Structure formats: C-alpha cells, structure tokens
Coordinates of C-alpha atoms in Angstrom, one line a residue:
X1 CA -143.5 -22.9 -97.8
X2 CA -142.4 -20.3 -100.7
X3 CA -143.1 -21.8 -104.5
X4 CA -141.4 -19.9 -106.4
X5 CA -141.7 -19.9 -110.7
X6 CA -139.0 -22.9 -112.1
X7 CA -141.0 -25.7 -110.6
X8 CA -139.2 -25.8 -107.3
X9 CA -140.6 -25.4 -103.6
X10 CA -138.6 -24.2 -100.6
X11 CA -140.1 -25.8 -97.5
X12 CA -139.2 -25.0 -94.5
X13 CA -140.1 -27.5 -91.7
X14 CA -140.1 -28.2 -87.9
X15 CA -136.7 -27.4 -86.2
X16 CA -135.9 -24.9 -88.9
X17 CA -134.9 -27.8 -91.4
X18 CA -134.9 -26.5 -94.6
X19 CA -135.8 -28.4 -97.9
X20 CA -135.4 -28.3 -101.7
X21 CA -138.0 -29.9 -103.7
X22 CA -137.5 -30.1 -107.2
X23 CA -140.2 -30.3 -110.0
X24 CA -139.1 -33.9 -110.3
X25 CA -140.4 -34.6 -106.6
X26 CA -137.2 -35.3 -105.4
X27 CA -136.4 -33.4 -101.6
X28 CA -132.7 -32.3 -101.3
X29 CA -131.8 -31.8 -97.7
X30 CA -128.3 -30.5 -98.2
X31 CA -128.4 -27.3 -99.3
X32 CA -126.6 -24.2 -98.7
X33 CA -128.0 -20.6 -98.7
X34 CA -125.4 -17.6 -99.7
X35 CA -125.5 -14.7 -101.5
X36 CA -129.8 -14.8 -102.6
X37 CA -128.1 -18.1 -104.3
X38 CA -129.7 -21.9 -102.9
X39 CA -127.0 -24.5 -103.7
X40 CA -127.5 -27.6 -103.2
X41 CA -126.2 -31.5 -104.3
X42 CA -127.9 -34.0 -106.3
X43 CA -126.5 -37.6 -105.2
X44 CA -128.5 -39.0 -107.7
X45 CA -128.1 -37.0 -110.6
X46 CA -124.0 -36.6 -109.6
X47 CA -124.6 -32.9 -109.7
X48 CA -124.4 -29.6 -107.7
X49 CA -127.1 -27.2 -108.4
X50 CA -127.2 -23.1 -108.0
X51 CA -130.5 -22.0 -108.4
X52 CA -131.9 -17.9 -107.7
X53 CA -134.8 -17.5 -105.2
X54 CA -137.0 -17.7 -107.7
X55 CA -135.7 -21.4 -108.5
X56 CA -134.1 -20.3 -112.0
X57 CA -131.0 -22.7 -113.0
X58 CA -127.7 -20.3 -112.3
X59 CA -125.1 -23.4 -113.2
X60 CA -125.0 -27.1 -112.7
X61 CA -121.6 -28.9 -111.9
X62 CA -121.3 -32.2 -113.2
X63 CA -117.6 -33.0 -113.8
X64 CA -115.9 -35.2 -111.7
X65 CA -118.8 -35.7 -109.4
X66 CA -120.2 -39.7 -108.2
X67 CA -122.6 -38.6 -105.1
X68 CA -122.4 -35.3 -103.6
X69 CA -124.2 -35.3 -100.4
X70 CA -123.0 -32.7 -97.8
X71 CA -122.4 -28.7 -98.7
X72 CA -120.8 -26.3 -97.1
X73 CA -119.0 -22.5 -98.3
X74 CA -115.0 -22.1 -97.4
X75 CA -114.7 -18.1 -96.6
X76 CA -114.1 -17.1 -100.6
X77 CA -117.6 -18.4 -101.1
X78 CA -116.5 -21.5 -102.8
X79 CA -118.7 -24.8 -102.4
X80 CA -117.1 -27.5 -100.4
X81 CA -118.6 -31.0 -101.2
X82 CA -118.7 -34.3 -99.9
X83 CA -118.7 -36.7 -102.7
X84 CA -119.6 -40.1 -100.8
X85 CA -119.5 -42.5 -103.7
X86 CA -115.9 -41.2 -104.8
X87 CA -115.0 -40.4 -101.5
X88 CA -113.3 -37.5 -101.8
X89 CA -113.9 -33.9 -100.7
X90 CA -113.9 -31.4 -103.4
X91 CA -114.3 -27.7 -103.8
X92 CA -115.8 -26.6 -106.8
X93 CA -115.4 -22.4 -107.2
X94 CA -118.4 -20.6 -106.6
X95 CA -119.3 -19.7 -110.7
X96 CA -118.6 -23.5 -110.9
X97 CA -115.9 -22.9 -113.8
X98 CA -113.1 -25.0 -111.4
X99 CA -113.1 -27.8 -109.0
X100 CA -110.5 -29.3 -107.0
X101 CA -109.9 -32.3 -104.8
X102 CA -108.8 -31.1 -101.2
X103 CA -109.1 -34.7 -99.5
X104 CA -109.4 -38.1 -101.1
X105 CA -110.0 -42.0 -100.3
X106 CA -106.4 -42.0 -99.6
X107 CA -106.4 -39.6 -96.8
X108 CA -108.8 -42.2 -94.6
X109 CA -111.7 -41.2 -96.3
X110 CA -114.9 -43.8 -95.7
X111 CA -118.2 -42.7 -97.4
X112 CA -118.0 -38.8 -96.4
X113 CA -121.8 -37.3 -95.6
X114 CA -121.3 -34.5 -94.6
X115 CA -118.4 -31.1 -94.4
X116 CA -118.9 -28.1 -92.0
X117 CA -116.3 -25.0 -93.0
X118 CA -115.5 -22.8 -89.3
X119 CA -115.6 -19.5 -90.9
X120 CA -113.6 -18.1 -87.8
X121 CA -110.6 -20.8 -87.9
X122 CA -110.4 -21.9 -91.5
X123 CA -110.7 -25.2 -91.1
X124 CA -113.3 -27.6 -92.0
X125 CA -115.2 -30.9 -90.0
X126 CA -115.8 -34.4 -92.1
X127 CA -118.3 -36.6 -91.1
X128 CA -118.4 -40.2 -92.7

C-alpha cells in the first residue's frame, strides 16, 4: 500500500488488482497507469481524473461525461473511456483539452463497462 501526500492511497491487492482510494473513501477500480500519471474515472462524480504519484490533481475532465467506468490509452497516449450511462465511447486527449465520441448508443451500444486498446493492431475491445 503506498500513501502518498493529496489524501489518496494506492493499494495494491491479491491477484495484482490495483486500487484508487480517494480522500473521500471512495475505491476506483478502473484506473490506468502511463507515463508516472494514474488516471482513472469517477462514475459518480462524471469525471476522469489524472493525478501524479504523489496523488496531486494534474486535470479533471468533466465535459460531456454521464458515467465513465472502463479506461484504457490508444497508442498516442490518449484516454479511451467507456461512458455507461451515455453509452458512448469517448476519447478524451491525454492533457484533457479535447474529447471526442468514437462509438455511440447508435452503433449497438448497451451500458459499455469496460474498453481494452491492442497496442499491436490498433483496434480496441467493448464490453457491455
């Protein structure tokens, strides 16, 4: 377990599952890891967080978001999100200055959990 200054806690568990707990008590499971940066969403809050290893606030993205669950990075290191409550698939860039939809309800979207990006092939996995 690393606690870090910025009132959050890194835990890692059994399995090597790792966990975000914020000094709100709330445990985010989907988190990414890149670049000495933890990013990781907020479903409740509608947000996506970057925070340093130290747990300092790097940015917050709020726009356009109604339930981000599942992270993953696309090969330019921008942040791929599954936003279940919108149900769409977004990428937001990876200083969080732009977002974009890349799938939507329309596309046979149902309540999307979770995105994997394969680096090797460029493409990416949904799960719903």
């Amino acid at each position: 377990m690393v606690r870090p200054s910025g009132g959050r806690v890194i835990e890692v568990e059994y399995e090597s599952q790792v966990n975000l707990l914020t000094d709100d008590g709330t445990r985010h499971k989907k988190l990414q890891i890149t670049d000495n940066r933890i990013i990781y969403s907020d479903c409740g809050g509608n947000a996506v967080n970057c925070v340093d290893v130290t747990g300092k606030q790097i940015w917050q993205y709020k726009q356009d978001l109604s339930g981000p669950y599942g992270l993953c990075a696309d090969t330019f290191g921008n942040n791929i999100a599954a936003d279940c409550d919108s149900k769409t698939i977004k990428a937001i860039s990876k200083d969080d200055h732009a977002s974009k939809v890349l799938v939507r309800n329309d596309d046979i979207l149902y309540l999307p959990k979770c995105v994997c990006f394969n680096h090797q092939e460029s493409y990416s996995f949904v799960c719903d």
